[in-house]
mmCIF file of C-alpha atoms (C1' of nucleotides) in Angstrom:
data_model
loop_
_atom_site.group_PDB
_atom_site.id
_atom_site.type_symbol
_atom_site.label_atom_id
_atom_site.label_comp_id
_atom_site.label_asym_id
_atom_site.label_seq_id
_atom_site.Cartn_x
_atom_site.Cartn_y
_atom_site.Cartn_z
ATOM 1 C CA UNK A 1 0.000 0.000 0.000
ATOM 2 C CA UNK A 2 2.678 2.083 0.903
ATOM 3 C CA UNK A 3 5.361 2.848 -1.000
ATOM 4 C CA UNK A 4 7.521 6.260 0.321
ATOM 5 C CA UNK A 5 5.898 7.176 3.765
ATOM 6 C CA UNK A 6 8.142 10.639 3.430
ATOM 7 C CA UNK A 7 5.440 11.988 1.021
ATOM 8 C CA UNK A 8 2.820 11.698 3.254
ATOM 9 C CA UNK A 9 4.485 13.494 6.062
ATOM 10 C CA UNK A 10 3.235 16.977 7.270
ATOM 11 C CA UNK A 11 6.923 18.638 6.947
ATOM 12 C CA UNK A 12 7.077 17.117 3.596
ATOM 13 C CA UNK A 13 8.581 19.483 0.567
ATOM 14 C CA UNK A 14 7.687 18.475 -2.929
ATOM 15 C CA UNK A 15 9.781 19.285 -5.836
ATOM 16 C CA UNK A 16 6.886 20.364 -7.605
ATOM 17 C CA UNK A 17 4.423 22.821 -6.079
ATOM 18 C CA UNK A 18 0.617 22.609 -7.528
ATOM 19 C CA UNK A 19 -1.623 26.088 -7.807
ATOM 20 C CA UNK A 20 0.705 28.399 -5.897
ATOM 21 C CA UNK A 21 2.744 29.512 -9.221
ATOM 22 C CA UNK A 22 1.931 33.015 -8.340
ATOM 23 C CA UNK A 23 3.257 33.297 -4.865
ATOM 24 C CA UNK A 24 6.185 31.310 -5.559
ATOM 25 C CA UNK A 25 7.012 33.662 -8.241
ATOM 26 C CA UNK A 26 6.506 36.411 -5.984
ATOM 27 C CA UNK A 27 8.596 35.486 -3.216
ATOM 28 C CA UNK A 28 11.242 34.442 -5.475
ATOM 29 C CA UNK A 29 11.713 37.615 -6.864
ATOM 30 C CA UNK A 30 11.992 39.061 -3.982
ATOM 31 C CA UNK A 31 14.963 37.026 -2.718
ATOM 32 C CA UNK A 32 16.463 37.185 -6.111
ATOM 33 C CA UNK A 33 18.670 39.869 -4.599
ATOM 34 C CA UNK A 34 20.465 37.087 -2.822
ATOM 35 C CA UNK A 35 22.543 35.703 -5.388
ATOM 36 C CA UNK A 36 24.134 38.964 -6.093
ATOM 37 C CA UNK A 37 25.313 38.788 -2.485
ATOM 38 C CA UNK A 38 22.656 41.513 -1.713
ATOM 39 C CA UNK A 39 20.578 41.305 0.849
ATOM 40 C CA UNK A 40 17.011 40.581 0.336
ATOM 41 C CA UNK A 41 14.170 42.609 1.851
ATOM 42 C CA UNK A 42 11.733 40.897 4.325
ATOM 43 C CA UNK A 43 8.579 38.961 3.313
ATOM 44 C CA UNK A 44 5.825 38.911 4.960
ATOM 45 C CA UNK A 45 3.681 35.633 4.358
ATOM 46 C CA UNK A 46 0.114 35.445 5.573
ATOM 47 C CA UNK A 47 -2.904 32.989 4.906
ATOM 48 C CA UNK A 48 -4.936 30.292 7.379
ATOM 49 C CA UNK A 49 -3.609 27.039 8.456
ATOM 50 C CA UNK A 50 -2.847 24.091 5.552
ATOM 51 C CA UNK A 51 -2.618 26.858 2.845
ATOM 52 C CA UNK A 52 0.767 26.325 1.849
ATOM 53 C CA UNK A 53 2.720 28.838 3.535
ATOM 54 C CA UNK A 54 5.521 26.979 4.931
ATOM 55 C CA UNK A 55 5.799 24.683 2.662
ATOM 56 C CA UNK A 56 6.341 27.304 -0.344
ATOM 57 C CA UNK A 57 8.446 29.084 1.909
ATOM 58 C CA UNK A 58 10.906 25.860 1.851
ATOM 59 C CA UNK A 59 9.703 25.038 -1.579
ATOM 60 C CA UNK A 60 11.001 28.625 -3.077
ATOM 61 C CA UNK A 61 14.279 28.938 -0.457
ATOM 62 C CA UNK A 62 15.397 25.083 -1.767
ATOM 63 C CA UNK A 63 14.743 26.117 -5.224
ATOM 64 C CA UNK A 64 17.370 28.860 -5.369
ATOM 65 C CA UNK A 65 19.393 26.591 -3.237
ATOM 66 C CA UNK A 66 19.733 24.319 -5.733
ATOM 67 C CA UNK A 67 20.524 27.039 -8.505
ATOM 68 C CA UNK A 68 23.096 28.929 -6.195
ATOM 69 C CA UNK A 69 25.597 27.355 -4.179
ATOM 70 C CA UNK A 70 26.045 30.354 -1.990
ATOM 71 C CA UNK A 71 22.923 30.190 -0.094
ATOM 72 C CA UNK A 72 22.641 29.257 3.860
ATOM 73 C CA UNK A 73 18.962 29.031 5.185
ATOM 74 C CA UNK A 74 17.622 28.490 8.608
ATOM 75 C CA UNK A 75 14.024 27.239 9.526
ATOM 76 C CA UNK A 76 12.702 28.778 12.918
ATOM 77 C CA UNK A 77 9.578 27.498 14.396
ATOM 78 C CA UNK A 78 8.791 30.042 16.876
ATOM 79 C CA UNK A 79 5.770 28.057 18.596
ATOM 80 C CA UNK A 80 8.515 26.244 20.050
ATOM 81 C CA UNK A 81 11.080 28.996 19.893
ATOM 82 C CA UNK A 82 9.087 31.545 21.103
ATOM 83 C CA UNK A 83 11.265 33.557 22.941
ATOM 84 C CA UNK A 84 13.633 35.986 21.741
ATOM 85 C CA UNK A 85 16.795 33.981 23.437
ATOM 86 C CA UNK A 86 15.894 30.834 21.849
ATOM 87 C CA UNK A 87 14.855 31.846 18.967
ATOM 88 C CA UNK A 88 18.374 33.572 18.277
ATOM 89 C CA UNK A 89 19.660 30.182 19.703
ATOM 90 C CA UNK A 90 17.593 28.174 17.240
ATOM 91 C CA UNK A 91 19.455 30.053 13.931
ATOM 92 C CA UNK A 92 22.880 29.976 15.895
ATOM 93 C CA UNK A 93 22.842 26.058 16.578
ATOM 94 C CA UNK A 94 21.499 25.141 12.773
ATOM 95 C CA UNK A 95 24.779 27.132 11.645
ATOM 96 C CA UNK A 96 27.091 25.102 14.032
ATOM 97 C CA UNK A 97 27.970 28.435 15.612
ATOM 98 C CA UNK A 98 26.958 27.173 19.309
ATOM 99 C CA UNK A 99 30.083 25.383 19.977
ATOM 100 C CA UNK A 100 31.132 27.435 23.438
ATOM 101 C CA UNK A 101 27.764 28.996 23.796
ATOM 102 C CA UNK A 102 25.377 27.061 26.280
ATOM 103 C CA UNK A 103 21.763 27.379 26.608
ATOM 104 C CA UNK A 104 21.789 28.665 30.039
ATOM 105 C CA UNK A 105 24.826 31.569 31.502
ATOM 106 C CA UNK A 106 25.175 32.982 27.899
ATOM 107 C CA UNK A 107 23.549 36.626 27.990
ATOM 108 C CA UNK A 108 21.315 36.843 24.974
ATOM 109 C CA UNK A 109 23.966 39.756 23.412
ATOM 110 C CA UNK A 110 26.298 37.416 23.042
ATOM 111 C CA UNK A 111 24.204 35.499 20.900
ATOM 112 C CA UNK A 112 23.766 38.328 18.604
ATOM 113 C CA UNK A 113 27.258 39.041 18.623
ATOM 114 C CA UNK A 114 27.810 35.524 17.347
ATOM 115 C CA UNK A 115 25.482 35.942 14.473
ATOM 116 C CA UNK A 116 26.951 39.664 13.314
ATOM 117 C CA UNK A 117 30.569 37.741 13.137
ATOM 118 C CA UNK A 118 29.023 35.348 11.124
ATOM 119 C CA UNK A 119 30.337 35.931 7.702
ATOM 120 C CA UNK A 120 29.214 32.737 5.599
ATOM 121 C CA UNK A 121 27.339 33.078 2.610
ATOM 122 C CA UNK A 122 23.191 35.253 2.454
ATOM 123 C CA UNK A 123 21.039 33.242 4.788
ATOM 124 C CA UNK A 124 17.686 32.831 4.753
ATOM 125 C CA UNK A 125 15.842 32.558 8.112
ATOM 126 C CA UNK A 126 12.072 31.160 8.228
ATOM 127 C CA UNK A 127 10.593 32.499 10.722
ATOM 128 C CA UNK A 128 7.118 30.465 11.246
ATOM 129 C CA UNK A 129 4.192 30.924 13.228
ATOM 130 C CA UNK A 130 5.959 34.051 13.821
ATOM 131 C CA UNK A 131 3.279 35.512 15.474
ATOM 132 C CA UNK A 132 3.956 33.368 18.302
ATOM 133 C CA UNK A 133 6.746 35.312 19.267
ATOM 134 C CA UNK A 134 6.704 36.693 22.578
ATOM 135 C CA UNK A 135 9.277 39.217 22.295
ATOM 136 C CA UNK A 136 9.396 41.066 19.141
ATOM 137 C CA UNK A 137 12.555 42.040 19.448
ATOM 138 C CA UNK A 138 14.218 39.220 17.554
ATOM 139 C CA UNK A 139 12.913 40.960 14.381
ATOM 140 C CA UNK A 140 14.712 43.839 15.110
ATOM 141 C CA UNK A 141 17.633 41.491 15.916
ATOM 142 C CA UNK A 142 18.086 39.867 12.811
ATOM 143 C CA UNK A 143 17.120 42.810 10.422
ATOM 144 C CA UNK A 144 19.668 44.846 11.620
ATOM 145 C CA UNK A 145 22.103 41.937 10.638
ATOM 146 C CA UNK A 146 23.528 42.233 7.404
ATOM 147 C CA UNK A 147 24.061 38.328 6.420
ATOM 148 C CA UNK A 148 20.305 37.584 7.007
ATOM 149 C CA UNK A 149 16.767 37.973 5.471
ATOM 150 C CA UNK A 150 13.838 37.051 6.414
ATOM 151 C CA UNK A 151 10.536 35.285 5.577
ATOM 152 C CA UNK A 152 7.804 35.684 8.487
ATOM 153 C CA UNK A 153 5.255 33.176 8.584
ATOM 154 C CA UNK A 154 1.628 34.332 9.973
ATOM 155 C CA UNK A 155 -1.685 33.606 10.246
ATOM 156 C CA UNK A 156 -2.366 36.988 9.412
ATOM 157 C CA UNK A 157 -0.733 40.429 9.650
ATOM 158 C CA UNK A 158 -2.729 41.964 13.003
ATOM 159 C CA UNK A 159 -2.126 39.339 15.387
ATOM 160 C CA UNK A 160 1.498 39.530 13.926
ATOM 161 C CA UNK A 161 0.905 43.387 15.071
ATOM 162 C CA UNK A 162 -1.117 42.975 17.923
ATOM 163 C CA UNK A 163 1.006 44.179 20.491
ATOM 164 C CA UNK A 164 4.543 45.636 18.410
ATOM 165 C CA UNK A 165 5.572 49.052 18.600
ATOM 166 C CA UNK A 166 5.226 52.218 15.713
ATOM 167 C CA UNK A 167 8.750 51.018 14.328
ATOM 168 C CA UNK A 168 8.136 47.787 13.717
ATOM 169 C CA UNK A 169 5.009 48.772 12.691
ATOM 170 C CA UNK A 170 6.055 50.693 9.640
ATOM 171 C CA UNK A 171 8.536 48.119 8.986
ATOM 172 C CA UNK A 172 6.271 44.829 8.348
ATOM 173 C CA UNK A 173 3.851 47.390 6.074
ATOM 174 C CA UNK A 174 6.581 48.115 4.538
ATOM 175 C CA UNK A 175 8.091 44.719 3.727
ATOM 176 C CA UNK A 176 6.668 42.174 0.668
ATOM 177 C CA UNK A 177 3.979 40.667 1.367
ATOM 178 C CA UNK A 178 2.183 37.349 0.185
ATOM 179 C CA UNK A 179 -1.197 36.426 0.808
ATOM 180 C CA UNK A 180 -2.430 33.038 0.961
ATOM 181 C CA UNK A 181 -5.781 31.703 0.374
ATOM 182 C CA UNK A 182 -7.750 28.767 0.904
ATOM 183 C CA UNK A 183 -7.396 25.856 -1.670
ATOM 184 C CA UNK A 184 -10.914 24.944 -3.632
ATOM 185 C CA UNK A 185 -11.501 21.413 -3.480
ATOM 186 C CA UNK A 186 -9.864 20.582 -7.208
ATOM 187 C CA UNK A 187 -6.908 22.407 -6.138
ATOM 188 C CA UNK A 188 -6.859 19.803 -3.068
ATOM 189 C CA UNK A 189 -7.749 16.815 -5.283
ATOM 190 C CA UNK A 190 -4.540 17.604 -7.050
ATOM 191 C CA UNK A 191 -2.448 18.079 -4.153
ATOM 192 C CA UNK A 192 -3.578 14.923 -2.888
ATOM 193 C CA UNK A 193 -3.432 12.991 -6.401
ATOM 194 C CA UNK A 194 0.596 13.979 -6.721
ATOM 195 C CA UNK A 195 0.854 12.539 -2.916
ATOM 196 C CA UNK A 196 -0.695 9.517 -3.788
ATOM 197 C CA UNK A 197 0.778 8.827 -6.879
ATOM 198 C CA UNK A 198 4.358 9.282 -5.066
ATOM 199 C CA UNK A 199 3.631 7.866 -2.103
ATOM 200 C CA UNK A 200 1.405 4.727 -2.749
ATOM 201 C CA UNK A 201 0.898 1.787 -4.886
ATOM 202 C CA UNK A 202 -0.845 2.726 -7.911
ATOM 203 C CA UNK A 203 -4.318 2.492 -7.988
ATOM 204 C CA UNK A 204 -4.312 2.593 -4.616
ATOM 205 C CA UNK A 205 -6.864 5.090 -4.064
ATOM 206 C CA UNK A 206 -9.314 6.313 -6.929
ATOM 207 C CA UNK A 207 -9.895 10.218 -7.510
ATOM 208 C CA UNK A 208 -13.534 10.310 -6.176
ATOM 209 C CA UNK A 209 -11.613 9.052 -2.563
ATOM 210 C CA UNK A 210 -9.461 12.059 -3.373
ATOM 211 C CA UNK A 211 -12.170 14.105 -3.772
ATOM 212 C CA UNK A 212 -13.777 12.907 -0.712
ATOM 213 C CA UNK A 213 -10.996 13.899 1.278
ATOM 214 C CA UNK A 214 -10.508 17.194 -0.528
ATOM 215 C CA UNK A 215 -13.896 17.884 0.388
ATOM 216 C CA UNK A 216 -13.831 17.041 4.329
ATOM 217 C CA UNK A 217 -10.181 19.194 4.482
ATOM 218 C CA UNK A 218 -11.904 21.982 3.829
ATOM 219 C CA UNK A 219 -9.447 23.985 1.692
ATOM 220 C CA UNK A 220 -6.592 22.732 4.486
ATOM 221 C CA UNK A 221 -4.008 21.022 3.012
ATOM 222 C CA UNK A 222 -2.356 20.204 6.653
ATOM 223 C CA UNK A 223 -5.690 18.103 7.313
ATOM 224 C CA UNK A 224 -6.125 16.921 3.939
ATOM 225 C CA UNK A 225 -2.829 15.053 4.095
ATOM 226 C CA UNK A 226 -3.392 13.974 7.687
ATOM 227 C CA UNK A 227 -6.565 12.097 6.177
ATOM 228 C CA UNK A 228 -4.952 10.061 3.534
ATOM 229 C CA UNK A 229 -1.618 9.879 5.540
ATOM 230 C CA UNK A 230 -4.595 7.933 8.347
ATOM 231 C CA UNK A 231 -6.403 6.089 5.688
ATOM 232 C CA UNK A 232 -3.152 4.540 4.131
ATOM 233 C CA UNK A 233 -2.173 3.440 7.374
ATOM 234 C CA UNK A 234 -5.505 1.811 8.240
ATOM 235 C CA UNK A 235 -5.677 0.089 4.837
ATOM 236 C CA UNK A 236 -2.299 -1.310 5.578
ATOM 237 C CA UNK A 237 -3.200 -2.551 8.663
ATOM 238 C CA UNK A 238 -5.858 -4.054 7.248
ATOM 239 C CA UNK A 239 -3.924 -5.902 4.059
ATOM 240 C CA UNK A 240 -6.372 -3.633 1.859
ATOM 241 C CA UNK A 241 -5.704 -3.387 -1.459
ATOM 242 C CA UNK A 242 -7.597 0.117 -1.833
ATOM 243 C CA UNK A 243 -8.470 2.734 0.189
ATOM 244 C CA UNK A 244 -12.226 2.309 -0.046
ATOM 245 C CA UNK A 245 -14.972 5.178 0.751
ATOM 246 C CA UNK A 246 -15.584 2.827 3.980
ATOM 247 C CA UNK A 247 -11.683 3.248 4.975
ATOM 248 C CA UNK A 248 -12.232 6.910 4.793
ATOM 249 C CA UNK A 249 -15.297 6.980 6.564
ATOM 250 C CA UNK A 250 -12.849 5.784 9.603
ATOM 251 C CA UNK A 251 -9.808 8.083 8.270
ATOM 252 C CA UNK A 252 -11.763 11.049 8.930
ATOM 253 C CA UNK A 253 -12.294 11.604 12.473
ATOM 254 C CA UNK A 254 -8.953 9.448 13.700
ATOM 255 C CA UNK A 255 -7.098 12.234 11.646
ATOM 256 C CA UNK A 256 -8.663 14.567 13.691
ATOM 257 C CA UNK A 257 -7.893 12.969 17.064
ATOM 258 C CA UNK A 258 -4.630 12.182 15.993
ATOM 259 C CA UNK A 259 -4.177 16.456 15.711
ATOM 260 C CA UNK A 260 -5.964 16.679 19.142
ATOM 261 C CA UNK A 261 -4.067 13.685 20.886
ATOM 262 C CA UNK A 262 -0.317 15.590 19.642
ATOM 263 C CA UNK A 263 -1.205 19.307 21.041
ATOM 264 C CA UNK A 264 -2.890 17.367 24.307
ATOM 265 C CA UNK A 265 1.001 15.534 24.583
ATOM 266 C CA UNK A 266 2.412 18.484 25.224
ATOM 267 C CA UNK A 267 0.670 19.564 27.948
ATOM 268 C CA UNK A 268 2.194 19.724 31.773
ATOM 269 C CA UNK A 269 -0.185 17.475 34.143
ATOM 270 C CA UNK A 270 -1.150 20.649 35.365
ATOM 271 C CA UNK A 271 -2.528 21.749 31.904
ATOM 272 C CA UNK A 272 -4.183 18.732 31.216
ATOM 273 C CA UNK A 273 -6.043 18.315 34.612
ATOM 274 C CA UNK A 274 -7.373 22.022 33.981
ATOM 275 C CA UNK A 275 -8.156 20.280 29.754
ATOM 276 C CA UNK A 276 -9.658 17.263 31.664
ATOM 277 C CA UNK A 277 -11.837 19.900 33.907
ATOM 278 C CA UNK A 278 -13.090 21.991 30.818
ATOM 279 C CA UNK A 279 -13.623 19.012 28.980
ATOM 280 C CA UNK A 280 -16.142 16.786 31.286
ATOM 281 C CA UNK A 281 -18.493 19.853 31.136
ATOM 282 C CA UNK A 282 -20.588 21.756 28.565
ATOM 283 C CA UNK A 283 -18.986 25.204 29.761
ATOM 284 C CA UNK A 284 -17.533 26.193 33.133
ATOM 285 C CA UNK A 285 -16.912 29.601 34.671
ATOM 286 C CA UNK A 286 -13.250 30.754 36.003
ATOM 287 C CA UNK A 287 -14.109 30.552 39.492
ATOM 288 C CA UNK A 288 -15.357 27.050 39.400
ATOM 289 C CA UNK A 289 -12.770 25.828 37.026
ATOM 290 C CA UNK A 290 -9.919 27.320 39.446
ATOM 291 C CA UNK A 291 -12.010 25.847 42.863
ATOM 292 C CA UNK A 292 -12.398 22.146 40.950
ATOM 293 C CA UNK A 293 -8.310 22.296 39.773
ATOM 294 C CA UNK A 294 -7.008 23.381 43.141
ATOM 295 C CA UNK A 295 -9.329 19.955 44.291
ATOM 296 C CA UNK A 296 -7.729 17.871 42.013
ATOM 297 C CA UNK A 297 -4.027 18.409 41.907
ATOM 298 C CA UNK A 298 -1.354 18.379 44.652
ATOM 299 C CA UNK A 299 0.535 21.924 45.252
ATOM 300 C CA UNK A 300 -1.881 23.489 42.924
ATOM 301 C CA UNK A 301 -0.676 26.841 41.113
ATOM 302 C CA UNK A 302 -1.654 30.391 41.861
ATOM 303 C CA UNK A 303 -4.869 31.326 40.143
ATOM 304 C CA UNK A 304 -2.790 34.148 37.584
ATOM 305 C CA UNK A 305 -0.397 31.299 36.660
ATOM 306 C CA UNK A 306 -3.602 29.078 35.911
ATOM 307 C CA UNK A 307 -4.878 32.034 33.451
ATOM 308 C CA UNK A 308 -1.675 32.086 31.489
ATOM 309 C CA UNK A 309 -2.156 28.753 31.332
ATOM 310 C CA UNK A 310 -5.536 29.147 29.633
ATOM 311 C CA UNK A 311 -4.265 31.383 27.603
ATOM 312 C CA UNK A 312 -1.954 29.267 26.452
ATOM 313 C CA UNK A 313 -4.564 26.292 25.450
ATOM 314 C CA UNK A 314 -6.533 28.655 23.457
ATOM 315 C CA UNK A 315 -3.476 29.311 21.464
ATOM 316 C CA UNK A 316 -3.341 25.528 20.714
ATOM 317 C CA UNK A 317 -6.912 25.634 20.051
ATOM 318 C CA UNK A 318 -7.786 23.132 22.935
ATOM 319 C CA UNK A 319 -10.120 25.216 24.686
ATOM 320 C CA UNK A 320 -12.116 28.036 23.541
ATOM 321 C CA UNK A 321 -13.087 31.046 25.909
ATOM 322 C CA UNK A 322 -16.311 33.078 25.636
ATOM 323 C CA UNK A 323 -16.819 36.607 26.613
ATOM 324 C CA UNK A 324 -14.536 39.032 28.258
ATOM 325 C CA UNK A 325 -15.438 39.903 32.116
ATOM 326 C CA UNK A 326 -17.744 39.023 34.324
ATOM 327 C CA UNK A 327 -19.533 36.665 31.565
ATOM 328 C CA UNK A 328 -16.117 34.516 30.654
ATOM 329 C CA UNK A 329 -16.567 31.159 30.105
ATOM 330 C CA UNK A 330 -14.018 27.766 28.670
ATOM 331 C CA UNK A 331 -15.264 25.161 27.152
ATOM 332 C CA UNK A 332 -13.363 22.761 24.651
ATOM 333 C "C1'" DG B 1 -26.953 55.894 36.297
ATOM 334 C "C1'" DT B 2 -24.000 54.253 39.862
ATOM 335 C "C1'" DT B 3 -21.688 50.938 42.314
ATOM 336 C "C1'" DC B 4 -20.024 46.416 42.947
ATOM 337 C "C1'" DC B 5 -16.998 42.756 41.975
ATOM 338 C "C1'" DA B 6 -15.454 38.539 39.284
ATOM 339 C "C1'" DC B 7 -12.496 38.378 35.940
ATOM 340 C "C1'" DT B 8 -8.473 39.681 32.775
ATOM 341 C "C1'" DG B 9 -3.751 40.397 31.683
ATOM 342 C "C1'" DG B 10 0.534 43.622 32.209
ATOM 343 C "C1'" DA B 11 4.688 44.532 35.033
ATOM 344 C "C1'" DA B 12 8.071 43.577 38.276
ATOM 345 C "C1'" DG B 13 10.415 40.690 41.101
ATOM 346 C "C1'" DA B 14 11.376 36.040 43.523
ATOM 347 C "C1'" DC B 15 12.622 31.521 42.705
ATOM 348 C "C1'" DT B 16 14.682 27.510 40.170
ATOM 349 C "C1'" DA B 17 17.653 24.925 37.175
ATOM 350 C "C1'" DG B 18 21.625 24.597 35.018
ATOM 351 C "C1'" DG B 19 25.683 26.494 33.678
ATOM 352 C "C1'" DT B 20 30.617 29.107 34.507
ATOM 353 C "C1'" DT B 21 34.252 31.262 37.236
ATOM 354 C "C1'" DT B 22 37.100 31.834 41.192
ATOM 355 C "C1'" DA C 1 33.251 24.228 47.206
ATOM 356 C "C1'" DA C 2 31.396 28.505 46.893
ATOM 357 C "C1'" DA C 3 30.051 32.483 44.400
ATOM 358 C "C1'" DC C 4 28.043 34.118 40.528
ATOM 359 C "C1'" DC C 5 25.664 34.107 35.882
ATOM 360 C "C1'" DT C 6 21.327 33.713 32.930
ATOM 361 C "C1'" DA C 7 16.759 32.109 30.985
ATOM 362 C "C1'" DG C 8 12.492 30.527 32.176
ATOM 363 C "C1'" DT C 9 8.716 29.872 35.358
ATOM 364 C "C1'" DC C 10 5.774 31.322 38.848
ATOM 365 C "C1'" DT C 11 3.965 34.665 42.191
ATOM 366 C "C1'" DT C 12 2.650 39.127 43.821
ATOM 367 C "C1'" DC C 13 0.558 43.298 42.939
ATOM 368 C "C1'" DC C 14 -2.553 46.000 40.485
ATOM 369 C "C1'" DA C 15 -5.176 48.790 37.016
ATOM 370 C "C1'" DG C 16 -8.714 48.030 33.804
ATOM 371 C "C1'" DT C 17 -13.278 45.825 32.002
ATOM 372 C "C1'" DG C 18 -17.865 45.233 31.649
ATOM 373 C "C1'" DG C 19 -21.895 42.411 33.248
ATOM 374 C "C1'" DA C 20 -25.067 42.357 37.307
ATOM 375 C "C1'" DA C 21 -27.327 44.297 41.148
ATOM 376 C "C1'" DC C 22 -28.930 48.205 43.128
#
DNA sequence: GTTCCACTGGAAGACTAGGTTT
DNA sequence: AAACCTAGTCTTCCAGTGGAAC
């Protein structure tokens, strides 16, 4: 069934994009600059979840890559890097530059120092999810360092700008920017039909199954993939020959928990007994919520450290809250 | 309309873990 | 061994919000 399990990966980069021609184009040219030896300006690239974004980010950067020699990238995922010292710490370690430097008792200067000696060929640093940044400040960092340009990844420009300054401000409207939009379901089909064509047997799956599939993503390539990546998988399991509209059927929702399952992984216990709380009612108000986790755990947290908490899970998209004051509520 | 108060989230500082220097 | 760094986490303190009760 199947045949190269790398295709169906989420961080997977094809060598051929499908229906982003446009923005590929666009970005290019604006790190063309780069192999002069000039530095490129900044991009700015925004669009929901599963629309392509990273993956034409990679697509575009390991395109010139392979055309110029003299081309260093960097990929940043600033979910997990989110602060400003290990962010900086992220780019320093991918260029081997972290020999002497440890993560803890090295001031964060020092890390920039290390990156303005650095003095290998134009790198290009991803920055994604970069809205997840805590501290803006790396932006500054890295733009005022010559060797360096950079490609932010958003969901969209104002929570990128939600709390940054007038200077940086100015400086991501001023920057390139490429928009992202949803993918129609034939766009999807064909996404999916170059997966499966690479990555399973052929004949594997039939292009109404793609369409299926195309249809339940809803324009999200992330969850598209996820669904066939789930339904090859069960068909294997199950010495199937073809993934069948039943198979799906099952692929559908386990691709879904499978998304849920990963962000609920990286919870502390304390974050998932205040998940497992939310989740066993319809809705639940602050002050119960904090009275029912302070019964539950041992050495329970203050209340303000349980609201960053919750702040944090809406992030992941865990928990939802409702209203703003006196009529908050969470539910998941 | 005014007051009350449960709730939010920013800021500053204490504490902790892991590292270096003396 | 002790003194001293630093980043990250958690707590303390507090001003601001906006429904609810009066």
């Amino acid at each position: 069934m199947i045949e190269d399990a790398r295709v169906l990966r989420d961080e997977f980069v094809p060598r051929e994009v499908e229906h982003r021609d446009s923005e590929v184009n666009h970005l290019a040219s604006v790190l063309a600059p780069i192999t002069d030896g000039k530095p490129a300006s900044t991009a700015l690239l925004t669009g929901p979840t599963g629309t392509g974004k990273t993956c034409i980010a990679q697509f575009t950067v390991g395109r010139l890559r392979r055309a110029h020699l003299d081309v260093e990238y960097q990929y940043v995922n600033c979910w997990q890097n989110y602060s400003r010292f290990r962010a900086l710490y992220s780019i320093l370690e991918d260029l081997g530059r972290t020999i002497d430097i440890h993560r803890r008792s090295t001031p964060r200067d020092e890390l920039i120092e290390r990156l303005a000696e650095y003095d290998g060929p134009p790198c290009v640093v991803i920055l994604d999810e970069a809205d997840q940044l805590e501290d803006e400040g790396v932006l500054y960092d890295l733009h005022a360092l010559s060797g360096f340009s950079m490609l932010l990844i958003a969901n969209d420009e104002a929570t990128l700008l939600a709390d940054a300054d007038e200077r940086l401000t100015s400086r991501v409207r001023g920057c390139e920017h490429v928009r992202f939009d949803r993918y129609t379901v034939s766009e999807l089909t064909a996404i999916l039909k170059a997966r499966a064509w690479r990555g399973l047997e052929s004949g594997a799956i039939e292009r109404s199954e793609l369409r299926a599939i195309a249809d339940a993503a809803a324009g999200d390539a992330r969850v598209a993939i996820s669904i066939l990546r789930s339904a090859a998988r069960r068909a294997q399991r199950e010495n199937a020959e073809r993934i069948t509209a039943d198979l799906l059927e099952a692929a559908i929702p386990s691709a879904q928990k499978e998304v849920r399952r990963k962000a609920l992984d990286t919870l502390t216990p304390h974050q998932r007994a205040l998940y497992d709380i939310v989740a066993d009612r319809e809705a639940i108000e602050p002050g119960t919520l904090y009275d029912a986790y302070r019964e539950r755990v041992d050495d329970p947290k203050t209340n303000r450290t349980v609201r960053n908490y919750l702040r944090k899970m809406t992030q992941y998209d865990l928990i939802v809250s409702e209203g703003t004051s006196r009529d908050r509520l969470y539910r998941v």
